[in-house]
CSV table of C-alpha atoms in Angstrom, one decimal:
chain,number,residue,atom,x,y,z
A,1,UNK,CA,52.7,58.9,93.3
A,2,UNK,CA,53.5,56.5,90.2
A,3,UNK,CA,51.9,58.1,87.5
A,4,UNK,CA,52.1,54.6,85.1
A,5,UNK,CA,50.9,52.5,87.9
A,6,UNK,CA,48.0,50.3,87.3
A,7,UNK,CA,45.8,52.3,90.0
A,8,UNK,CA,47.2,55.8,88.0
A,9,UNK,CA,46.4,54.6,84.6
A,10,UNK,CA,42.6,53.4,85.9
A,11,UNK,CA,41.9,56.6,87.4
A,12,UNK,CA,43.6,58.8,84.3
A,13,UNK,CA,41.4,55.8,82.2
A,14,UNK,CA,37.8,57.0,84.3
A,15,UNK,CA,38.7,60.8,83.7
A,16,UNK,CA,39.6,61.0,80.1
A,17,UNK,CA,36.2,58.5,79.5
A,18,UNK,CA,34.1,61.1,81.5
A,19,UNK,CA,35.8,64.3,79.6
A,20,UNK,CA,34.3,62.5,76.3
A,21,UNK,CA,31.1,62.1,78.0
A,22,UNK,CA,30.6,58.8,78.7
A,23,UNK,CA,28.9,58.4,81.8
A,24,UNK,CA,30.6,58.1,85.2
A,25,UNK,CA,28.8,54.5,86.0
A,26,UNK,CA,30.3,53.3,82.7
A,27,UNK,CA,33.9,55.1,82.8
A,28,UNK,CA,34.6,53.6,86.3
A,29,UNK,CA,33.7,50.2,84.9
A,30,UNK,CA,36.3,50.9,82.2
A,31,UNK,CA,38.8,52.2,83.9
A,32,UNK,CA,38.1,49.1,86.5
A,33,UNK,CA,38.9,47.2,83.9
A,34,UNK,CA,41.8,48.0,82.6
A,35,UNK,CA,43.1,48.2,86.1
A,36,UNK,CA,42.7,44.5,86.3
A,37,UNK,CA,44.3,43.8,83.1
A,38,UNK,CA,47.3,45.9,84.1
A,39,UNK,CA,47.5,44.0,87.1
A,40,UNK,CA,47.3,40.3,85.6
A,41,UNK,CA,44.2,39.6,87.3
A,42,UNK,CA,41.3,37.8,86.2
A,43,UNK,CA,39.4,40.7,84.1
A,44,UNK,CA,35.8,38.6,85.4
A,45,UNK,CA,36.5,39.6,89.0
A,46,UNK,CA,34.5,43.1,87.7
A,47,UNK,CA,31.3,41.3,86.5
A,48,UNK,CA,31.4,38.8,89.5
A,49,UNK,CA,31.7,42.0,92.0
A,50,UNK,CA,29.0,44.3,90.2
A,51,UNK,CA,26.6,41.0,90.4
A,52,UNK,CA,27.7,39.7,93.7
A,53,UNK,CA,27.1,43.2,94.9
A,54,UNK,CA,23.6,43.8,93.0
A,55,UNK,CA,21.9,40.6,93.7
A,56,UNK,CA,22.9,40.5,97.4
A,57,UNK,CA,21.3,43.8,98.4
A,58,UNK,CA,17.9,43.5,98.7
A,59,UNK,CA,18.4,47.6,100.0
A,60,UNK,CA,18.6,48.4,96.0
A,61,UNK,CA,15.3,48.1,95.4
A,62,UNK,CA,14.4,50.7,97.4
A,63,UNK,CA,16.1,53.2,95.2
A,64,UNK,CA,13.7,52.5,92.4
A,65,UNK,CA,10.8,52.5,94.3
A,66,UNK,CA,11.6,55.2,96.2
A,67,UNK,CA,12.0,57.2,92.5
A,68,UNK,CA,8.4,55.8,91.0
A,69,UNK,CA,6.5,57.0,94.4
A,70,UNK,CA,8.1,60.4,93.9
A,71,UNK,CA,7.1,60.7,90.1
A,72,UNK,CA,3.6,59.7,91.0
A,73,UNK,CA,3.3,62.2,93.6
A,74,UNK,CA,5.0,65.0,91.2
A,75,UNK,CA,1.8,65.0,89.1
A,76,UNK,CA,0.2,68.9,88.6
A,77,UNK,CA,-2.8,68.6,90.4
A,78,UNK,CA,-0.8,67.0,93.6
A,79,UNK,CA,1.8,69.8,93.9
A,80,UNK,CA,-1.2,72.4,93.2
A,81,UNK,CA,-2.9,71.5,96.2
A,82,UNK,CA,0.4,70.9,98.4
A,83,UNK,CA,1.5,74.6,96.8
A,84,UNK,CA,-1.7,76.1,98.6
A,85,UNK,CA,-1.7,73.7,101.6
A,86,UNK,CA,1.9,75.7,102.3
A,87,UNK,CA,0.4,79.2,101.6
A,88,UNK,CA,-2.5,78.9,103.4
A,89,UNK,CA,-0.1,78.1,106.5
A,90,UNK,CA,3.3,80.8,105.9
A,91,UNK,CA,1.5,83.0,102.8
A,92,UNK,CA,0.9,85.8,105.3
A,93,UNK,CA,4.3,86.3,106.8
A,94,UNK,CA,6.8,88.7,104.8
A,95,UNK,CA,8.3,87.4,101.8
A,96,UNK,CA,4.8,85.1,101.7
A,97,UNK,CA,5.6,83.2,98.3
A,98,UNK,CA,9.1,82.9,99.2
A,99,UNK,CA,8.7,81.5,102.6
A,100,UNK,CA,5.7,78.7,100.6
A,101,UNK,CA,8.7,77.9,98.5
A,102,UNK,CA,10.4,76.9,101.2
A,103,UNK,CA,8.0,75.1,102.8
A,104,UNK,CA,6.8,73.0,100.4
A,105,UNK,CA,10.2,71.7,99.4
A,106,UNK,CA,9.9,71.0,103.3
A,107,UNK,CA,6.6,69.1,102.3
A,108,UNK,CA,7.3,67.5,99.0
A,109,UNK,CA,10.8,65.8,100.5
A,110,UNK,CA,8.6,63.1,101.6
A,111,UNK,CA,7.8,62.4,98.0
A,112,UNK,CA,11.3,63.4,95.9
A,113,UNK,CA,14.4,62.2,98.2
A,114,UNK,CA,16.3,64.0,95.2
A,115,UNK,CA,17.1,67.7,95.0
A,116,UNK,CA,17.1,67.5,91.3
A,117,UNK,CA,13.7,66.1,90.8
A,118,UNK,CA,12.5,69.0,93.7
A,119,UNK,CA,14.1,71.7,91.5
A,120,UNK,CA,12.6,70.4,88.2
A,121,UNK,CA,9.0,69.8,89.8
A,122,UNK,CA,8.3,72.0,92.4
A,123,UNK,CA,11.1,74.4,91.6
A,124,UNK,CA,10.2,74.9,88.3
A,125,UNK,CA,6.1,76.1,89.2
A,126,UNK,CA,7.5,78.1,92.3
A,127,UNK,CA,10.1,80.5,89.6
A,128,UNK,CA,7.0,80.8,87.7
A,129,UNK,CA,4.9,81.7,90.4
A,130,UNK,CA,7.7,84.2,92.3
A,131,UNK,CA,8.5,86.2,89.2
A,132,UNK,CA,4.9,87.0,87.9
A,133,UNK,CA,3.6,90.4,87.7
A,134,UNK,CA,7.5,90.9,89.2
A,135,UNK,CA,6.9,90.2,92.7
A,136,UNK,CA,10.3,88.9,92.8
A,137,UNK,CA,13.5,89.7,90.8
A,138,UNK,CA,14.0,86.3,88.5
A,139,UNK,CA,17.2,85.7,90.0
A,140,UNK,CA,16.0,85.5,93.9
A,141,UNK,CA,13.4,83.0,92.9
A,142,UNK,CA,16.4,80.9,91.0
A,143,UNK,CA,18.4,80.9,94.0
A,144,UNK,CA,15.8,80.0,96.6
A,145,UNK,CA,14.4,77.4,94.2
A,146,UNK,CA,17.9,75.9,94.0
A,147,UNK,CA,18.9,76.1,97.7
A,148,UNK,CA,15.6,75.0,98.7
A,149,UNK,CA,15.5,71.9,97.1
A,150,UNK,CA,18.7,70.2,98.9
A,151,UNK,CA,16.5,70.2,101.9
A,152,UNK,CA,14.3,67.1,100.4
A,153,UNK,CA,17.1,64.8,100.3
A,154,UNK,CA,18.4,65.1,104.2
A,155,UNK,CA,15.2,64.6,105.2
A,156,UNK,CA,12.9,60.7,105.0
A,157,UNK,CA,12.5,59.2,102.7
A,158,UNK,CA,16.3,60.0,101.4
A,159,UNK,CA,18.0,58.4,98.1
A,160,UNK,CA,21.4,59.6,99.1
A,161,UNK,CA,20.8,58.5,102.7
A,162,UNK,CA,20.1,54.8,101.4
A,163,UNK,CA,22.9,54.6,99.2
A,164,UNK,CA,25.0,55.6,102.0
A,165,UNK,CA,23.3,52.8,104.2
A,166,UNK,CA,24.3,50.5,101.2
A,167,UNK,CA,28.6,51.6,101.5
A,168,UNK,CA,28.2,51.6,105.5
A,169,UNK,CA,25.6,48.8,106.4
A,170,UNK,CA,23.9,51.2,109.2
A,171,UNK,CA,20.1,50.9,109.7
A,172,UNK,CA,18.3,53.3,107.3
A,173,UNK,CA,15.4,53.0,109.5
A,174,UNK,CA,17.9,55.1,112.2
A,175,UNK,CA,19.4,57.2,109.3
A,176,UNK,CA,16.3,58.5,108.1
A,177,UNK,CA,15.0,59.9,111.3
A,178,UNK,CA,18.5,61.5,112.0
A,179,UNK,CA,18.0,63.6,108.9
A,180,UNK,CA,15.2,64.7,110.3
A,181,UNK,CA,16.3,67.5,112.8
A,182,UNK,CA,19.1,68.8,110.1
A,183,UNK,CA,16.6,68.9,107.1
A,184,UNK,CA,14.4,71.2,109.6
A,185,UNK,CA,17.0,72.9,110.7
A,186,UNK,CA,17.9,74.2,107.0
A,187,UNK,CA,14.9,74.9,106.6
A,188,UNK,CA,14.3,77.3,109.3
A,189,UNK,CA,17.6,79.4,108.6
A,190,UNK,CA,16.3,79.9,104.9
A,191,UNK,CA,13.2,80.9,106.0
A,192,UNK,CA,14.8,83.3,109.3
A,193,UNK,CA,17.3,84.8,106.2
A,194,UNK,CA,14.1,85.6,103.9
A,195,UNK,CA,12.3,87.0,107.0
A,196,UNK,CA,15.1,89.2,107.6
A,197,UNK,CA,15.2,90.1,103.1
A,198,UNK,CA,12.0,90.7,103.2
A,199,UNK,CA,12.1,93.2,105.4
A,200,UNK,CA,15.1,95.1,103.6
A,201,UNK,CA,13.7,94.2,100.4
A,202,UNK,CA,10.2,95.2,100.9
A,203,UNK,CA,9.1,91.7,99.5
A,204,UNK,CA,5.1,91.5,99.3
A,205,UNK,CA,3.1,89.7,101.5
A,206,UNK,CA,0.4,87.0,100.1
A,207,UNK,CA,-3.6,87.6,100.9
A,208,UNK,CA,-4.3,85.9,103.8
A,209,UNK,CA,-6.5,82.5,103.8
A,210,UNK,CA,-9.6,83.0,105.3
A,211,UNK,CA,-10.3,80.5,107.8
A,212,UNK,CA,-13.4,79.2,106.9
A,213,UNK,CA,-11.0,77.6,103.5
A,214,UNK,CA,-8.3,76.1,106.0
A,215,UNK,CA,-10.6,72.7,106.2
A,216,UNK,CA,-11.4,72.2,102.6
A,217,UNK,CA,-7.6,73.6,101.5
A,218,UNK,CA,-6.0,70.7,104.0
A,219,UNK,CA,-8.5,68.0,103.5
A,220,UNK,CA,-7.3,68.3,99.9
A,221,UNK,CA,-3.8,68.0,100.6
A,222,UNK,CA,-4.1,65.3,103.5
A,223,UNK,CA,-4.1,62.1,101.4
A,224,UNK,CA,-0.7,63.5,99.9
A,225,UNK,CA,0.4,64.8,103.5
A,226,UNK,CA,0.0,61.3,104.7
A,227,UNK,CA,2.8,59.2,102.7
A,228,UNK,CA,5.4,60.1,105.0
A,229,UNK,CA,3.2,59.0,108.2
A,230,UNK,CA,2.5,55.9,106.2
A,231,UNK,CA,6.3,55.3,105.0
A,232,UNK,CA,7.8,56.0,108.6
A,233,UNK,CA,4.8,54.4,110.6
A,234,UNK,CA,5.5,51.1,108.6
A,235,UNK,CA,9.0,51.2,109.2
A,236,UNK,CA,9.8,52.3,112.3
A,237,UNK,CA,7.1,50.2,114.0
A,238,UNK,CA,9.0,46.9,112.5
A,239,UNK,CA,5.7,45.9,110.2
A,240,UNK,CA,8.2,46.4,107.3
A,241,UNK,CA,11.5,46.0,106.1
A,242,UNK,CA,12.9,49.6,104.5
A,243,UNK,CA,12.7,47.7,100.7
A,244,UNK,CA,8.8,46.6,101.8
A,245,UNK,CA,8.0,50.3,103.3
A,246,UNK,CA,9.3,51.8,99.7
A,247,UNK,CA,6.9,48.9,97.8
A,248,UNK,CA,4.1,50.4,100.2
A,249,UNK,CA,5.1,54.6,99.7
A,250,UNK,CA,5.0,53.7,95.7
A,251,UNK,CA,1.4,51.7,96.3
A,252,UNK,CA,0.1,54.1,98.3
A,253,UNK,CA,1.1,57.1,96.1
A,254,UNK,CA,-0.5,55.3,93.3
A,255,UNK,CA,-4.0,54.7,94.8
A,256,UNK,CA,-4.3,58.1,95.7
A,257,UNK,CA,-3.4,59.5,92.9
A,258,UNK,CA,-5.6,57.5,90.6
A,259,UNK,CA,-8.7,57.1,93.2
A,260,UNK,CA,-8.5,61.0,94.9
A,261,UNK,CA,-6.5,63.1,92.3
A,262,UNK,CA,-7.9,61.8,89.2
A,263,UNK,CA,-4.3,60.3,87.6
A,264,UNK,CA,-4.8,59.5,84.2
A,265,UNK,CA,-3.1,56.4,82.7
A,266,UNK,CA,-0.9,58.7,80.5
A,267,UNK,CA,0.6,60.4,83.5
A,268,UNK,CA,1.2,56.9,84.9
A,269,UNK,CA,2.9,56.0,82.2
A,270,UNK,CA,4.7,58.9,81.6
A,271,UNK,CA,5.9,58.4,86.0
A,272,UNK,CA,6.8,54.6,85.1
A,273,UNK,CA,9.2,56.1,82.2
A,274,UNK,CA,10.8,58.9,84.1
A,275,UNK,CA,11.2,56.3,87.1
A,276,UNK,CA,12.6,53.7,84.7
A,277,UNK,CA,15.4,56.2,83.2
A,278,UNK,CA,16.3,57.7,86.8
A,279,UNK,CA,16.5,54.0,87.9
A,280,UNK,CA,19.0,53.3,85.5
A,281,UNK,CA,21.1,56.0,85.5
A,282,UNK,CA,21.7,55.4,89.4
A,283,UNK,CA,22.2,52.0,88.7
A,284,UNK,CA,24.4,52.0,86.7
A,285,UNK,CA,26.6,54.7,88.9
A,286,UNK,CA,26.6,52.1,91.5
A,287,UNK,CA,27.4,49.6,89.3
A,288,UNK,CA,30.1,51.1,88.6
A,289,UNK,CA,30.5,51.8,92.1
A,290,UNK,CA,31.1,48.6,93.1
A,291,UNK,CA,33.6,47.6,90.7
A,292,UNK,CA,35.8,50.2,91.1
A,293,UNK,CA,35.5,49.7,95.3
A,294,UNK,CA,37.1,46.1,94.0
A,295,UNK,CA,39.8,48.2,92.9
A,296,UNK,CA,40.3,50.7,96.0
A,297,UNK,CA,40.5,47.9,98.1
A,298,UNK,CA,43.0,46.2,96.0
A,299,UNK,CA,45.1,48.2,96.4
A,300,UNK,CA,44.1,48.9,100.0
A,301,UNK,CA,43.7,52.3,100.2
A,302,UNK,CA,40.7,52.6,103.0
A,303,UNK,CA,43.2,51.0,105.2
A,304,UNK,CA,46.8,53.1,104.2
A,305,UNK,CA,44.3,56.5,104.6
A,306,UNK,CA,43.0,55.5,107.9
A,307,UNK,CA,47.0,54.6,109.1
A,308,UNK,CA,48.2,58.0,107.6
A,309,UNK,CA,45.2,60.3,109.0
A,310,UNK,CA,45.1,58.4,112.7
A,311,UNK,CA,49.2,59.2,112.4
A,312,UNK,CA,48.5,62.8,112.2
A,313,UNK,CA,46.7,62.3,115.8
A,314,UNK,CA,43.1,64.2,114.0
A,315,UNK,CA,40.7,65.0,116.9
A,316,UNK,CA,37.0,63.4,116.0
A,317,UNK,CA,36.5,67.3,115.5
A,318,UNK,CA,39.3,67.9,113.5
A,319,UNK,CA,38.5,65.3,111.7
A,320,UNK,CA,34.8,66.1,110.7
A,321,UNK,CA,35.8,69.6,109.4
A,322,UNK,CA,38.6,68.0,107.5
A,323,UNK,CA,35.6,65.6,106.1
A,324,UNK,CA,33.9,68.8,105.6
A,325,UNK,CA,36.1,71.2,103.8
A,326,UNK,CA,37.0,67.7,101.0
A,327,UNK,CA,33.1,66.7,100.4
A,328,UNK,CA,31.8,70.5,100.1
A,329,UNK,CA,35.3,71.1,97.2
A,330,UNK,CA,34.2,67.9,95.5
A,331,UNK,CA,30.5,68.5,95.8
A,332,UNK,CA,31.0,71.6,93.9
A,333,UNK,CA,32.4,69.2,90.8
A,334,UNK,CA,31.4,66.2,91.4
A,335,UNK,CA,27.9,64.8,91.2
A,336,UNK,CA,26.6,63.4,94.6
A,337,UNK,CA,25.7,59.4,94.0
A,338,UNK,CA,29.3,59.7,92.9
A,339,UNK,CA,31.2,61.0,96.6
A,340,UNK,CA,28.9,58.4,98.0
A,341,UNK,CA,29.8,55.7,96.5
A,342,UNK,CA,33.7,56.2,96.0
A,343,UNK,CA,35.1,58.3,98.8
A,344,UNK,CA,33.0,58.2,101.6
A,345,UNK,CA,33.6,54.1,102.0
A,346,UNK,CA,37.4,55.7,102.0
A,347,UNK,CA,36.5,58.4,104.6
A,348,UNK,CA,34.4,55.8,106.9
A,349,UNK,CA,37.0,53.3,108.3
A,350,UNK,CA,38.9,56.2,109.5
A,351,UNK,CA,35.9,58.1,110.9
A,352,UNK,CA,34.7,55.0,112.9
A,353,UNK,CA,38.1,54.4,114.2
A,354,UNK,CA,38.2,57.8,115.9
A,355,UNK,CA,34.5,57.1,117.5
A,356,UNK,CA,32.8,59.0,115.3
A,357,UNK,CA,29.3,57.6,115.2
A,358,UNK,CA,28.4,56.6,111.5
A,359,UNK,CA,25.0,58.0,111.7
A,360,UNK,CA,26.4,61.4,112.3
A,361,UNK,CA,28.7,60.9,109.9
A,362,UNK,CA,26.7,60.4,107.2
A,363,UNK,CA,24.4,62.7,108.1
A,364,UNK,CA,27.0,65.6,108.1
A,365,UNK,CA,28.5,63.9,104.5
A,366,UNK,CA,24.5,63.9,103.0
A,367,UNK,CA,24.5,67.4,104.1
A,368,UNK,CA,27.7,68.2,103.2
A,369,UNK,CA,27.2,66.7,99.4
A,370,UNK,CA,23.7,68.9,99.2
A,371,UNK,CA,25.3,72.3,99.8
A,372,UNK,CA,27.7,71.1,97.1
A,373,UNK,CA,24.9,71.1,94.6
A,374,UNK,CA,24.4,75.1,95.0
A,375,UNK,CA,28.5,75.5,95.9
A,376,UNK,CA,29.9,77.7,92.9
A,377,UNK,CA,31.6,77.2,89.8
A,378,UNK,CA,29.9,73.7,89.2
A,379,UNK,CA,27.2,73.0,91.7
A,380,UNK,CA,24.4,71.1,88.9
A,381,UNK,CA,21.6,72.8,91.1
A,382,UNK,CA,23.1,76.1,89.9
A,383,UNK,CA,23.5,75.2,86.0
A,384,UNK,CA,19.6,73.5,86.3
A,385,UNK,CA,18.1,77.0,87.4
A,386,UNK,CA,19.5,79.1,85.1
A,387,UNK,CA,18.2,77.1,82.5
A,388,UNK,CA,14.8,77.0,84.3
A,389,UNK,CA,14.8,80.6,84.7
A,390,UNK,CA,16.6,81.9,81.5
A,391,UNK,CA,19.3,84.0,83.6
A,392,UNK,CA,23.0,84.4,83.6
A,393,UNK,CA,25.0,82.4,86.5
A,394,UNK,CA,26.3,85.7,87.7
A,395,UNK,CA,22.4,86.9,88.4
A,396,UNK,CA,21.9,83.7,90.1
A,397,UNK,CA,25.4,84.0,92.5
A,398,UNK,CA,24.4,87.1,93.4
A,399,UNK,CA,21.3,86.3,95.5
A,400,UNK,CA,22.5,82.6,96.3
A,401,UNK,CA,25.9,83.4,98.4
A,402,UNK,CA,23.6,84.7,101.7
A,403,UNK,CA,21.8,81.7,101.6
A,404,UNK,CA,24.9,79.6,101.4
A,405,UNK,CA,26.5,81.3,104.4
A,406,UNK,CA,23.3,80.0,106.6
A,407,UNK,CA,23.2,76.9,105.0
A,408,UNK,CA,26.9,76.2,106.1
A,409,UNK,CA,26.0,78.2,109.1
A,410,UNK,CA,23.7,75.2,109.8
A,411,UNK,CA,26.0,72.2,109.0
A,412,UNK,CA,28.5,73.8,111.7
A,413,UNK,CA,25.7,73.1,114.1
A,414,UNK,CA,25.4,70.0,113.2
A,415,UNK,CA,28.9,68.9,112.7
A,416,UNK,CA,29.7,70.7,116.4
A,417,UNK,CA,26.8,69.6,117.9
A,418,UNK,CA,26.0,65.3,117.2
A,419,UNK,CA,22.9,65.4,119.7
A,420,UNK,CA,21.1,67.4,116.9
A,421,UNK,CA,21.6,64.1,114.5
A,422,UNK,CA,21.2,61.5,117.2
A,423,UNK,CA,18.6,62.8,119.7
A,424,UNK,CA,15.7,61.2,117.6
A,425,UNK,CA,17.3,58.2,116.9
A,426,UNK,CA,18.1,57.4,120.1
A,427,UNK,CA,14.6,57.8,121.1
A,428,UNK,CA,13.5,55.3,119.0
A,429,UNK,CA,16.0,52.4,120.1
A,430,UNK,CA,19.8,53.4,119.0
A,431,UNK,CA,22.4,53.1,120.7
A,432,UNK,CA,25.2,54.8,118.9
């Protein structure tokens, strides 16, 4: 490798900009640039590719949509009644509260598509409910808190799913219901591993609900139980397009919460702003994105990676746990909009050249970025919680490795096994 090419220089340009803590979105447009310059070309081929590529993707509005229907439905009195919606139905079993941790991140996917808003929402009320009185130690309830919030974005509605609809052009209609199956899946190996804790550990069990309170406790959470029937139904009958279905979730999120849950305008407010900034930040990561994709394919690197991997004579297989091994390394650093963005379009040419289907694929990438988030030395999910929680990292590691050996325990299942991704799909019309 040249070290003072133009393609070098960009990329040393994007690294040494990020060390001094200017954001990625912003580094890659630098570094993008001087690229360019290097290379004699014109310099406004970076604004005419980050417009070109903004203004022609009606997808992108989903992203912000998707984000203001989330903080809506991450008010207090919303997750309260979800919280005891989910004890009500798994309180009882052993390990009760840890096993309703799980299961509302289960729930509360269908309003977050981000692990990072589950773990600062939900996350945050289920540490402090875990570790009162000292029912659990405070780094158990870190760990699950942080494991259990990467199963909200495999599963509909998904932010890192769209943006990998916007590299890849497939339907996100077909890739949200093909993170369906996974994002269950992880689910019930955290909860199995508890079970099997709970029983060593001597966890305590929660009262059980009396029946008679199962009506009034669900008929509480219903209205916020419904968004995801509302979302899917729209999309997946055809009424809407995946942009319009996002327009509704946010609409829909907003009349209940002001009309059933009592939403006051300062907690509107206060969603519109948290939206707004969470908005930006991703948009300006793609941004970025798509400027320095200009770049990649200048120097056409999808194609000379597809020609040197397909040389090696890679099984599909082989392949995938290649894929695998590279996205759960760089999850571990990297932050997740980021692999999207820049290597997966890399990865994709290649994997679609060996039949891999691209559903699958990026199911097994989302999933692959997710675990990333609570991989160790740098996974953010990790450095959020002990914040949250006031512990050490080592306190955390301690109680998260087991849970990282189902989790990847899991994504071998669905790497080996494609039917897992694309059995629901296909019963709604694909025919990958």
């Amino acid at each position: 490798m040249n070290f003072t090419s133009p393609f070098s220089l960009a990329l040393g340009a994007i690294l040494a900009l990020s060390l001094l803590g200017v954001p990625i979105g912003h580094a890659m447009i630098g570094g993008s640039v001087l690229y360019l310059y290097l290379k004699g070309m014109d310099m406004g081929a970076a604004a005419e590719q980050l417009l070109n590529g903004t203004y022609s993707s009606f997808l992108l509005l989903a992203i912000p949509l998707f984000i203001l229907a989330a903080s809506i439905m991450s008010s207090g009195s919303i997750l309260d009644r979800l919280t005891r919606f989910c004890n009500a139905i798994v309180g009882r079993f052993p390990g009760g509260l840890a096993q309703v941790n799980v299961l509302q991140s289960i729930v509360f996917a269908s309003m977050s598509g981000s692990a990072l808003a589950d773990a600062a929402g939900s996350g945050k009320m289920m540490q402090a409910m875990m570790t009162r009185d000292g029912k659990y130690t405070r780094g158990f309830a870190a760990a699950l808190s942080a494991v259990s919030s990467v199963i909200g974005p495999v599963l509909p509605p998904s932010i890192p799913l769209v943006l990998y609809a916007l590299v890849s052009g497939t339907s996100i209609g077909y890739l949200f219901v093909a993170g369906v199956i996974p994002g269950l899946l992880l689910g019930a190996v955290q909860m199995a591993l508890i079970y099997v804790l709970a029983r060593r550990r001597n966890f305590p069990v929660e009262a059980p609900v009396p029946l008679r309170e199962m009506p009034r406790i669900t008929r509480e959470a219903f209205p916020a139980l419904m968004l995801p029937v509302v979302l899917l139904g729209c999309l997946y009958s055809g009424i809407t397009t995946p942009t319009e279905a996002a327009g509704l979730a946010a609409a829909y999120a907003l009349l209940i919460s002001a009309a059933l849950y009592g939403m006051r305008w300062g907690e509107v407010y206060e969603a519109l702003i948290s939206s707004a900034r969470t908005s930006i930040s991703i948009g300006m990561l793609i941004a970025g994105a798509l400027v320095f994709n200009y770049v990649i394919t200048s120097e056409n690197i999808p194609a000379t990676l597809s020609a040197m991997l397909q040389g090696t004579q890679l099984s599909p297989l082989a392949f995938l746990l290649l894929v695998n091994l590279i996205l759960l390394v760089l999850g571990a650093f990297l932050e997740g909009s980021t692999i999207i963005l820049i290597i997966l379009p890399v990865l994709l040419p290649t994997a679609v050249s060996l039949g891999i289907d691209p559903v699958h694929f990026g199911v097994v990438a989302v999933l692959n970025i997710m675990i990333g988030l609570v991989t160790p030395p740098y996974g953010l999910l990790l450095f959020m919680m002990t914040r949250i929680a006031d512990i050490s990292m080592a306190e955390l590691l301690r109680d998260v490795f087991p849970f990282l050996g189902v989790m990847l325990a899991a994504l071998a299942l669905v790497t080996l096994w494609p039917d897992l991704v694309l059995f629901l799909p296909r019963l709604i019309g694909y025919t990958g």
